[in-house]
Short mmCIF file of N, CA and C and ligand atoms in Angstrom, two decimals:
data_model
loop_
_atom_site.label_atom_id
_atom_site.label_comp_id
_atom_site.label_asym_id
_atom_site.label_seq_id
_atom_site.Cartn_x
_atom_site.Cartn_y
_atom_site.Cartn_z
N MET B 1 1.47 5.69 28.84
CA MET B 1 2.93 5.67 28.81
C MET B 1 3.49 5.97 27.18
N ARG B 2 4.32 6.31 26.97
CA ARG B 2 4.52 6.71 25.44
C ARG B 2 5.70 5.75 24.79
N VAL B 3 5.53 5.07 23.47
CA VAL B 3 6.28 4.30 23.15
C VAL B 3 7.82 4.68 22.77
N GLY B 4 8.38 4.06 23.25
CA GLY B 4 10.10 4.03 23.40
C GLY B 4 10.87 3.36 23.23
N LYS B 5 12.24 3.46 22.97
CA LYS B 5 12.77 1.80 23.23
C LYS B 5 12.44 0.70 24.13
N ASP B 6 12.51 -0.45 23.68
CA ASP B 6 12.15 -1.58 24.26
C ASP B 6 10.25 -1.55 25.29
N SER B 7 9.58 -0.81 24.60
CA SER B 7 8.36 -0.89 24.56
C SER B 7 7.66 -2.01 24.16
N VAL B 8 6.67 -2.14 24.48
CA VAL B 8 5.74 -3.16 23.84
C VAL B 8 4.66 -2.80 23.20
N VAL B 9 4.48 -2.77 21.82
CA VAL B 9 3.47 -1.92 21.10
C VAL B 9 2.27 -2.82 20.61
N SER B 10 1.16 -2.48 20.96
CA SER B 10 0.15 -3.18 20.14
C SER B 10 -0.18 -2.64 19.53
N LEU B 11 -0.37 -2.70 18.02
CA LEU B 11 -0.67 -1.88 16.96
C LEU B 11 -2.13 -2.66 15.84
N GLU B 12 -2.45 -1.56 15.75
CA GLU B 12 -3.55 -2.10 14.77
C GLU B 12 -3.13 -1.29 13.50
N TYR B 13 -3.17 -2.13 12.19
CA TYR B 13 -2.44 -1.17 11.05
C TYR B 13 -3.04 -1.43 9.63
N ARG B 14 -3.17 -1.16 8.92
CA ARG B 14 -3.68 -0.81 7.79
C ARG B 14 -2.65 -0.37 6.67
N LEU B 15 -2.24 -1.10 5.67
CA LEU B 15 -1.28 -0.76 4.36
C LEU B 15 -2.02 -0.76 3.14
N HIS B 16 -1.60 0.28 2.57
CA HIS B 16 -1.93 0.64 1.01
C HIS B 16 -0.93 1.32 0.38
N LEU B 17 -0.99 1.30 -0.99
CA LEU B 17 0.07 2.00 -1.65
C LEU B 17 -0.18 2.98 -2.33
N GLY B 18 -1.01 4.16 -1.82
CA GLY B 18 -1.21 5.35 -2.31
C GLY B 18 -2.68 5.44 -2.90
N ASP B 19 -3.28 4.34 -3.41
CA ASP B 19 -4.50 4.27 -3.78
C ASP B 19 -5.89 3.52 -2.84
N GLY B 20 -5.53 3.43 -1.82
CA GLY B 20 -6.50 3.39 -0.77
C GLY B 20 -6.82 1.86 -0.72
N GLU B 21 -6.30 0.99 -1.55
CA GLU B 21 -6.51 -0.51 -1.81
C GLU B 21 -5.48 -1.01 -0.85
N VAL B 22 -6.23 -1.51 0.38
CA VAL B 22 -5.49 -2.00 1.20
C VAL B 22 -5.10 -3.59 1.03
N ILE B 23 -3.44 -3.60 1.30
CA ILE B 23 -3.14 -4.78 0.98
C ILE B 23 -2.32 -5.65 1.91
N ASP B 24 -2.29 -5.19 3.08
CA ASP B 24 -2.16 -5.88 4.72
C ASP B 24 -2.61 -5.29 5.60
N GLN B 25 -3.60 -5.64 6.28
CA GLN B 25 -3.82 -5.34 7.62
C GLN B 25 -4.05 -6.00 9.07
N SER B 26 -3.75 -5.71 10.27
CA SER B 26 -4.06 -6.62 11.14
C SER B 26 -5.44 -7.16 11.17
N ALA B 27 -5.57 -8.24 11.57
CA ALA B 27 -6.95 -8.88 11.79
C ALA B 27 -7.60 -8.28 12.89
N PRO B 28 -9.01 -8.05 12.61
CA PRO B 28 -10.04 -7.23 13.51
C PRO B 28 -9.87 -7.73 15.20
N GLY B 29 -9.39 -7.04 15.82
CA GLY B 29 -9.33 -7.27 17.39
C GLY B 29 -8.29 -7.82 17.83
N GLN B 30 -7.27 -8.24 16.70
CA GLN B 30 -5.65 -9.07 16.99
C GLN B 30 -4.59 -8.20 16.44
N PRO B 31 -4.61 -6.95 17.16
CA PRO B 31 -3.67 -5.99 16.88
C PRO B 31 -2.44 -6.83 16.55
N LEU B 32 -1.25 -6.27 15.92
CA LEU B 32 0.16 -6.94 16.14
C LEU B 32 0.92 -6.21 17.56
N ALA B 33 1.70 -6.95 17.82
CA ALA B 33 2.38 -7.03 18.92
C ALA B 33 4.15 -6.69 18.68
N TYR B 34 4.94 -5.89 18.86
CA TYR B 34 5.98 -5.73 18.46
C TYR B 34 7.01 -5.34 19.54
N LEU B 35 8.14 -5.45 19.42
CA LEU B 35 9.10 -5.04 20.29
C LEU B 35 9.69 -3.50 19.88
N HIS B 36 9.43 -2.46 20.31
CA HIS B 36 9.83 -1.09 19.59
C HIS B 36 11.27 -1.33 19.77
N GLY B 37 11.93 -0.55 18.61
CA GLY B 37 13.59 -0.17 18.98
C GLY B 37 14.10 -1.42 18.74
N HIS B 38 13.73 -2.19 17.98
CA HIS B 38 14.43 -3.51 17.57
C HIS B 38 14.30 -3.72 16.10
N ARG B 39 13.61 -3.01 15.51
CA ARG B 39 13.89 -3.02 13.76
C ARG B 39 12.81 -4.35 13.15
N GLN B 40 11.65 -4.63 14.15
CA GLN B 40 10.82 -5.55 13.81
C GLN B 40 9.65 -5.20 12.75
N ILE B 41 9.91 -3.85 12.54
CA ILE B 41 9.02 -3.34 11.34
C ILE B 41 9.84 -2.25 10.78
N VAL B 42 9.35 -1.84 9.62
CA VAL B 42 10.09 -0.80 8.82
C VAL B 42 10.57 0.25 9.37
N PRO B 43 11.82 0.42 9.12
CA PRO B 43 12.24 1.68 10.07
C PRO B 43 10.95 3.12 10.30
N GLY B 44 11.16 3.59 8.79
CA GLY B 44 10.07 4.66 8.36
C GLY B 44 8.84 4.87 9.76
N LEU B 45 8.21 3.29 9.42
CA LEU B 45 7.14 3.33 10.34
C LEU B 45 7.33 3.21 12.05
N GLU B 46 8.53 2.55 12.36
CA GLU B 46 8.61 2.63 13.91
C GLU B 46 9.16 4.24 13.96
N GLY B 47 9.90 4.75 13.44
CA GLY B 47 10.46 6.20 13.81
C GLY B 47 9.18 7.25 14.08
N ALA B 48 8.10 6.62 12.97
CA ALA B 48 7.02 7.53 13.44
C ALA B 48 5.64 6.90 14.42
N ILE B 49 5.82 5.91 15.10
CA ILE B 49 5.20 5.51 16.19
C ILE B 49 5.85 5.87 17.30
N GLU B 50 7.22 6.09 17.40
CA GLU B 50 7.82 6.63 18.59
C GLU B 50 7.23 7.96 19.35
N GLY B 51 7.25 7.77 20.28
CA GLY B 51 6.52 8.93 21.13
C GLY B 51 5.00 9.00 21.34
N MET B 52 4.01 7.96 20.22
CA MET B 52 2.85 8.00 20.55
C MET B 52 2.31 7.22 21.57
N SER B 53 1.19 7.42 21.94
CA SER B 53 0.43 6.74 23.37
C SER B 53 -0.60 6.00 22.69
N THR B 54 -1.49 5.45 23.54
CA THR B 54 -2.30 4.23 23.59
C THR B 54 -3.96 5.11 23.12
N GLY B 55 -4.28 4.78 21.96
CA GLY B 55 -5.57 5.32 21.46
C GLY B 55 -5.16 5.98 20.33
N GLU B 56 -3.90 6.56 20.31
CA GLU B 56 -3.70 7.47 19.35
C GLU B 56 -3.32 6.90 18.03
N SER B 57 -3.89 7.73 16.91
CA SER B 57 -4.01 6.93 15.46
C SER B 57 -3.22 8.15 14.46
N LYS B 58 -2.50 7.28 13.53
CA LYS B 58 -1.62 8.46 12.73
C LYS B 58 -1.60 7.73 11.46
N GLN B 59 -1.54 8.89 10.45
CA GLN B 59 -1.57 8.24 9.11
C GLN B 59 0.08 8.39 8.77
N VAL B 60 0.94 7.42 8.39
CA VAL B 60 2.54 7.40 7.94
C VAL B 60 2.20 7.23 6.65
N VAL B 61 3.62 8.02 5.87
CA VAL B 61 3.74 7.68 4.78
C VAL B 61 5.29 7.25 4.59
N VAL B 62 5.75 5.94 3.93
CA VAL B 62 7.04 5.80 4.21
C VAL B 62 7.54 5.65 2.59
N ALA B 63 8.67 6.42 2.51
CA ALA B 63 9.70 6.29 1.37
C ALA B 63 10.15 4.74 1.34
N PRO B 64 10.19 4.28 0.13
CA PRO B 64 10.73 3.38 -0.11
C PRO B 64 12.16 2.71 0.66
N GLY B 65 13.39 3.90 0.85
CA GLY B 65 14.23 3.83 1.33
C GLY B 65 14.45 3.83 3.06
N GLN B 66 13.04 3.92 3.49
CA GLN B 66 12.92 3.76 4.69
C GLN B 66 11.66 2.50 5.35
N GLY B 67 11.31 1.83 3.77
CA GLY B 67 10.70 0.60 4.03
C GLY B 67 11.24 -0.36 3.67
N TYR B 68 10.91 -0.86 2.43
CA TYR B 68 11.61 -2.50 2.15
C TYR B 68 12.65 -2.00 0.88
N GLY B 69 13.26 -0.89 1.13
CA GLY B 69 14.34 -0.77 -0.09
C GLY B 69 14.00 -0.02 -1.18
N GLU B 70 14.95 0.34 -1.98
CA GLU B 70 14.54 0.69 -3.32
C GLU B 70 14.30 -0.62 -4.10
N HIS B 71 14.16 -0.66 -5.21
CA HIS B 71 13.79 -1.99 -6.22
C HIS B 71 15.54 -1.91 -6.88
N ASP B 72 16.06 -3.05 -6.79
CA ASP B 72 17.07 -3.32 -7.27
C ASP B 72 17.59 -3.94 -8.41
N PRO B 73 17.85 -3.27 -9.58
CA PRO B 73 17.55 -3.80 -11.32
C PRO B 73 18.59 -5.03 -10.96
N GLU B 74 19.72 -5.38 -10.33
CA GLU B 74 20.46 -6.37 -10.11
C GLU B 74 19.72 -7.68 -9.56
N GLY B 75 18.87 -7.27 -8.62
CA GLY B 75 17.82 -8.52 -8.58
C GLY B 75 16.80 -9.18 -9.63
N VAL B 76 16.91 -8.62 -10.75
CA VAL B 76 15.71 -8.98 -11.94
C VAL B 76 16.77 -10.08 -12.61
N ARG B 77 16.66 -11.19 -12.96
CA ARG B 77 17.46 -12.24 -13.70
C ARG B 77 16.59 -12.83 -14.48
N THR B 78 17.70 -13.28 -15.59
CA THR B 78 16.86 -14.20 -16.40
C THR B 78 17.59 -15.56 -16.30
N VAL B 79 16.40 -16.33 -16.03
CA VAL B 79 17.10 -17.81 -15.41
C VAL B 79 16.45 -19.11 -16.63
N PRO B 80 16.88 -20.12 -17.15
CA PRO B 80 16.66 -21.23 -17.78
C PRO B 80 15.32 -21.84 -16.93
N ARG B 81 14.22 -21.60 -18.16
CA ARG B 81 13.11 -22.71 -17.19
C ARG B 81 13.57 -24.14 -16.50
N SER B 82 14.74 -24.43 -16.93
CA SER B 82 14.99 -25.88 -16.76
C SER B 82 15.26 -25.62 -14.97
N MET B 83 15.65 -24.50 -14.43
CA MET B 83 16.08 -24.35 -13.08
C MET B 83 14.84 -24.31 -12.52
N LEU B 84 13.57 -24.07 -12.78
CA LEU B 84 12.33 -24.29 -11.82
C LEU B 84 11.66 -25.59 -11.54
N PRO B 85 11.17 -25.64 -10.79
CA PRO B 85 10.78 -26.85 -10.46
C PRO B 85 10.29 -27.50 -11.62
N PRO B 86 10.28 -29.12 -11.76
CA PRO B 86 9.58 -29.78 -12.81
C PRO B 86 8.25 -29.83 -12.61
N GLY B 87 7.64 -29.62 -13.80
CA GLY B 87 6.17 -29.96 -13.87
C GLY B 87 5.71 -28.60 -13.54
N PHE B 88 6.45 -27.43 -12.93
CA PHE B 88 6.18 -26.12 -12.63
C PHE B 88 5.79 -25.14 -14.09
N ASN B 89 4.55 -24.79 -14.15
CA ASN B 89 4.37 -23.96 -15.45
C ASN B 89 4.55 -22.45 -14.87
N PRO B 90 5.31 -21.53 -15.06
CA PRO B 90 5.76 -20.33 -14.54
C PRO B 90 4.63 -19.48 -15.49
N GLU B 91 4.09 -18.31 -14.56
CA GLU B 91 3.04 -17.19 -15.15
C GLU B 91 3.43 -16.26 -14.83
N PRO B 92 3.51 -15.16 -15.50
CA PRO B 92 3.91 -13.66 -14.99
C PRO B 92 2.93 -13.51 -13.77
N GLY B 93 3.49 -13.01 -12.29
CA GLY B 93 2.83 -12.47 -11.00
C GLY B 93 2.77 -13.44 -10.35
N GLN B 94 3.26 -14.75 -10.83
CA GLN B 94 3.35 -15.88 -9.84
C GLN B 94 4.55 -15.53 -8.66
N THR B 95 4.25 -16.20 -7.70
CA THR B 95 5.39 -16.16 -6.78
C THR B 95 5.70 -17.50 -6.50
N LEU B 96 6.89 -18.00 -6.50
CA LEU B 96 7.53 -19.32 -5.50
C LEU B 96 8.50 -18.78 -4.68
N MET B 97 8.96 -20.07 -3.73
CA MET B 97 10.33 -20.05 -2.54
C MET B 97 11.28 -20.68 -3.01
N ALA B 98 12.47 -19.96 -3.49
CA ALA B 98 13.74 -20.64 -3.77
C ALA B 98 14.26 -21.22 -2.71
N ARG B 99 14.64 -22.00 -2.50
CA ARG B 99 15.59 -22.60 -1.29
C ARG B 99 16.84 -22.21 -1.44
N THR B 100 17.46 -21.70 -0.73
CA THR B 100 18.92 -21.13 -0.78
C THR B 100 19.85 -21.44 0.78
N GLU B 101 21.05 -21.05 0.54
CA GLU B 101 21.72 -21.08 1.81
C GLU B 101 21.41 -20.00 2.99
N GLN B 102 20.64 -19.15 2.46
CA GLN B 102 20.28 -17.72 3.01
C GLN B 102 19.20 -17.93 3.77
N GLY B 103 18.05 -19.50 3.39
CA GLY B 103 16.79 -19.44 3.92
C GLY B 103 16.23 -19.41 2.62
N ASP B 104 14.74 -19.79 2.47
CA ASP B 104 13.80 -19.62 1.50
C ASP B 104 13.82 -18.01 0.83
N ILE B 105 13.91 -17.86 -0.08
CA ILE B 105 13.53 -16.31 -0.69
C ILE B 105 12.57 -16.72 -1.67
N PRO B 106 11.46 -15.45 -1.82
CA PRO B 106 10.46 -15.62 -2.46
C PRO B 106 10.92 -15.14 -3.97
N LEU B 107 10.46 -15.76 -4.97
CA LEU B 107 11.16 -15.33 -6.46
C LEU B 107 9.62 -14.92 -7.49
N ARG B 108 9.78 -13.73 -7.59
CA ARG B 108 8.12 -13.61 -8.71
C ARG B 108 8.57 -13.85 -9.78
N ILE B 109 7.50 -14.24 -10.46
CA ILE B 109 7.74 -14.67 -12.01
C ILE B 109 7.33 -13.29 -12.77
N GLN B 110 8.57 -12.34 -13.52
CA GLN B 110 7.93 -11.44 -14.25
C GLN B 110 7.39 -11.30 -15.50
N GLU B 111 8.37 -12.62 -16.12
CA GLU B 111 8.14 -12.65 -17.72
C GLU B 111 8.31 -14.13 -18.24
N VAL B 112 7.51 -14.59 -19.11
CA VAL B 112 8.29 -15.66 -19.68
C VAL B 112 8.41 -15.61 -21.10
N GLN B 113 9.44 -15.84 -21.60
CA GLN B 113 10.10 -15.94 -22.83
C GLN B 113 10.42 -16.97 -23.22
N GLY B 114 9.73 -17.98 -23.90
CA GLY B 114 9.95 -19.26 -24.41
C GLY B 114 10.82 -19.91 -23.00
N ASP B 115 12.07 -20.72 -23.38
CA ASP B 115 12.66 -21.49 -22.33
C ASP B 115 13.27 -20.40 -21.32
N ALA B 116 12.96 -19.14 -21.27
CA ALA B 116 13.92 -18.19 -20.85
C ALA B 116 12.89 -17.64 -19.46
N VAL B 117 13.21 -17.45 -18.21
CA VAL B 117 12.19 -16.91 -17.25
C VAL B 117 12.92 -15.69 -16.54
N VAL B 118 11.96 -14.50 -16.64
CA VAL B 118 12.38 -13.21 -15.95
C VAL B 118 12.19 -13.23 -14.46
N VAL B 119 12.98 -13.33 -13.58
CA VAL B 119 12.39 -13.49 -12.31
C VAL B 119 12.92 -12.55 -11.40
N ASP B 120 12.33 -11.82 -10.52
CA ASP B 120 12.46 -10.76 -9.73
C ASP B 120 12.47 -11.01 -8.07
N LEU B 121 14.11 -11.12 -7.80
CA LEU B 121 14.16 -11.70 -6.40
C LEU B 121 14.10 -10.47 -5.38
N ASN B 122 13.58 -9.20 -5.78
CA ASN B 122 13.65 -8.01 -4.79
C ASN B 122 12.41 -8.28 -3.90
N HIS B 123 12.20 -7.82 -2.50
CA HIS B 123 11.32 -7.83 -2.28
C HIS B 123 9.80 -7.23 -2.71
N PRO B 124 8.50 -7.98 -2.56
CA PRO B 124 7.43 -7.47 -3.26
C PRO B 124 7.10 -5.99 -3.10
N LEU B 125 7.71 -5.54 -1.87
CA LEU B 125 7.24 -4.24 -1.66
C LEU B 125 8.29 -3.12 -1.89
N ALA B 126 9.50 -3.55 -2.46
CA ALA B 126 10.83 -2.83 -2.71
C ALA B 126 10.39 -1.71 -3.83
N GLY B 127 10.64 -0.41 -3.62
CA GLY B 127 10.50 0.45 -4.71
C GLY B 127 9.17 1.30 -4.28
N LYS B 128 8.65 0.90 -3.68
CA LYS B 128 7.18 1.03 -3.07
C LYS B 128 7.07 2.14 -2.01
N THR B 129 6.01 3.14 -2.16
CA THR B 129 5.82 3.92 -0.93
C THR B 129 5.00 3.71 -0.35
N LEU B 130 5.09 3.50 0.84
CA LEU B 130 4.12 2.49 1.52
C LEU B 130 3.03 3.68 2.54
N HIS B 131 1.96 3.33 2.70
CA HIS B 131 0.83 4.74 3.22
C HIS B 131 0.81 3.85 4.38
N PHE B 132 0.53 3.65 5.78
CA PHE B 132 0.01 3.08 7.00
C PHE B 132 -0.92 3.71 7.47
N ASP B 133 -2.06 3.44 8.06
CA ASP B 133 -3.21 4.10 9.04
C ASP B 133 -2.55 3.12 10.24
N VAL B 134 -2.41 3.51 10.95
CA VAL B 134 -1.89 2.83 12.28
C VAL B 134 -2.75 3.49 13.59
N THR B 135 -3.25 2.32 14.48
CA THR B 135 -3.64 2.82 16.12
C THR B 135 -2.87 2.33 17.22
N VAL B 136 -2.32 2.94 18.06
CA VAL B 136 -1.77 2.21 18.99
C VAL B 136 -2.65 1.67 20.19
N ARG B 137 -2.62 0.30 20.34
CA ARG B 137 -4.05 -0.01 21.34
C ARG B 137 -3.62 -0.16 22.93
N GLU B 138 -2.20 -0.24 22.58
CA GLU B 138 -1.67 -0.76 23.94
C GLU B 138 0.05 -0.26 24.01
N VAL B 139 0.41 0.13 25.10
CA VAL B 139 2.18 0.09 25.22
C VAL B 139 2.40 -0.01 26.88
N ARG B 140 3.46 -0.93 26.53
CA ARG B 140 3.62 -1.49 27.70
C ARG B 140 5.18 -1.74 27.72
N ALA B 141 5.85 -1.51 29.31
CA ALA B 141 7.57 -2.01 29.14
C ALA B 141 7.70 -3.60 28.75
N ALA B 142 8.85 -3.74 27.98
CA ALA B 142 8.98 -5.49 27.66
C ALA B 142 9.41 -5.90 29.09
N THR B 143 9.19 -7.22 29.16
CA THR B 143 9.62 -7.87 30.16
C THR B 143 11.20 -8.13 30.26
N ASN B 144 11.73 -8.37 31.29
CA ASN B 144 13.45 -8.81 31.09
C ASN B 144 13.21 -10.40 30.20
N GLU B 145 12.46 -11.07 30.25
CA GLU B 145 12.46 -12.10 29.59
C GLU B 145 11.90 -12.02 28.13
N GLU B 146 11.37 -10.89 27.48
CA GLU B 146 11.15 -10.78 26.39
C GLU B 146 12.48 -9.66 25.75
N LEU B 147 12.58 -9.04 26.37
CA LEU B 147 13.97 -8.26 25.90
C LEU B 147 15.38 -9.63 25.72
N THR B 148 15.56 -10.77 26.58
CA THR B 148 16.32 -11.57 26.42
C THR B 148 16.10 -12.29 24.97
N HIS B 149 14.68 -12.68 24.92
CA HIS B 149 14.19 -13.59 23.64
C HIS B 149 14.40 -12.62 22.24
N GLY B 150 14.02 -11.42 22.60
CA GLY B 150 14.10 -10.35 21.36
C GLY B 150 12.83 -10.44 20.50
N HIS B 151 11.99 -11.24 21.45
CA HIS B 151 10.18 -10.82 20.87
C HIS B 151 9.27 -10.67 21.99
N VAL B 152 7.97 -10.19 21.36
CA VAL B 152 6.91 -10.31 22.30
C VAL B 152 6.09 -11.28 22.67
N HIS B 153 6.04 -11.76 24.41
CA HIS B 153 5.27 -12.91 24.22
C HIS B 153 3.84 -12.48 24.54
N GLY B 154 2.80 -13.45 24.39
CA GLY B 154 1.59 -13.22 24.45
C GLY B 154 0.47 -12.74 23.39
N PRO B 155 -0.50 -12.39 23.70
CA PRO B 155 -1.33 -12.31 22.32
C PRO B 155 -0.41 -11.26 21.33
N GLY B 156 -0.85 -11.48 20.28
CA GLY B 156 -0.24 -11.09 19.19
C GLY B 156 0.98 -11.22 19.14
N GLY B 157 1.75 -11.93 19.73
CA GLY B 157 3.24 -12.02 19.84
C GLY B 157 3.61 -13.49 19.51
N HIS B 158 4.62 -13.92 20.43
CA HIS B 158 5.35 -15.16 20.32
C HIS B 158 4.70 -16.28 21.10
N HIS B 159 4.16 -17.70 21.12
CA HIS B 159 4.15 -18.43 21.89
C HIS B 159 4.91 -19.80 22.03
N HIS B 160 5.69 -20.03 23.07
CA HIS B 160 6.44 -20.83 23.19
C HIS B 160 5.64 -22.12 23.56
N GLY B 161 6.00 -23.20 23.43
CA GLY B 161 5.44 -24.55 23.72
C GLY B 161 5.04 -25.17 22.48
ZN1 LIG V 201 10.37 -16.05 23.62
#
C-alpha cells in the first residue's frame, strides 16, 4: 500500500543541512512511526512521502517555509541577565528552557554583552533548508483507536500505561 492520509508510516530518516553532517536520525532498527496527514512531521517532508510504498527511499530537500519556518528577527531579543535563572552563567550556543503560559520554549543564547543577553526564541532549525534521506519501512492503515487518539500506537509510537 502507498502512503496516504491516515496511513501509519514507519520511517527511517537522516537529516542534514546540506553539508552532509547528520544532525538528527532515527535510531538503528527503530524507525519513527507517525500518522500521515496530521502534520506530525514538517509539511515539506510529509508532502514528499505521500504516495511512497514500503522499501522505497528518497532524498528530500525542504525549504524553510515548508520546514520549521523562516527565521523571525522579532524572535531575537535582548534581555537583562537578571531574567535568567540565578547562578546560570550564559554562554553563546547554550539553550535553556523558558517556562511560559504556552509551555516550555527553548531559548538559545546568542551573545552576552555585559549585563545584557541576546537570546533567540526561534526554533533552532528555523531558516534552514532541510535535507532528509528517508526510507519507508512499513505502511499500514491507522486503527480507529489511533485516529481517535491522533497518534500511532506500538513500536516507534505512543505507549499508554
Ligand atoms: Zn493513544
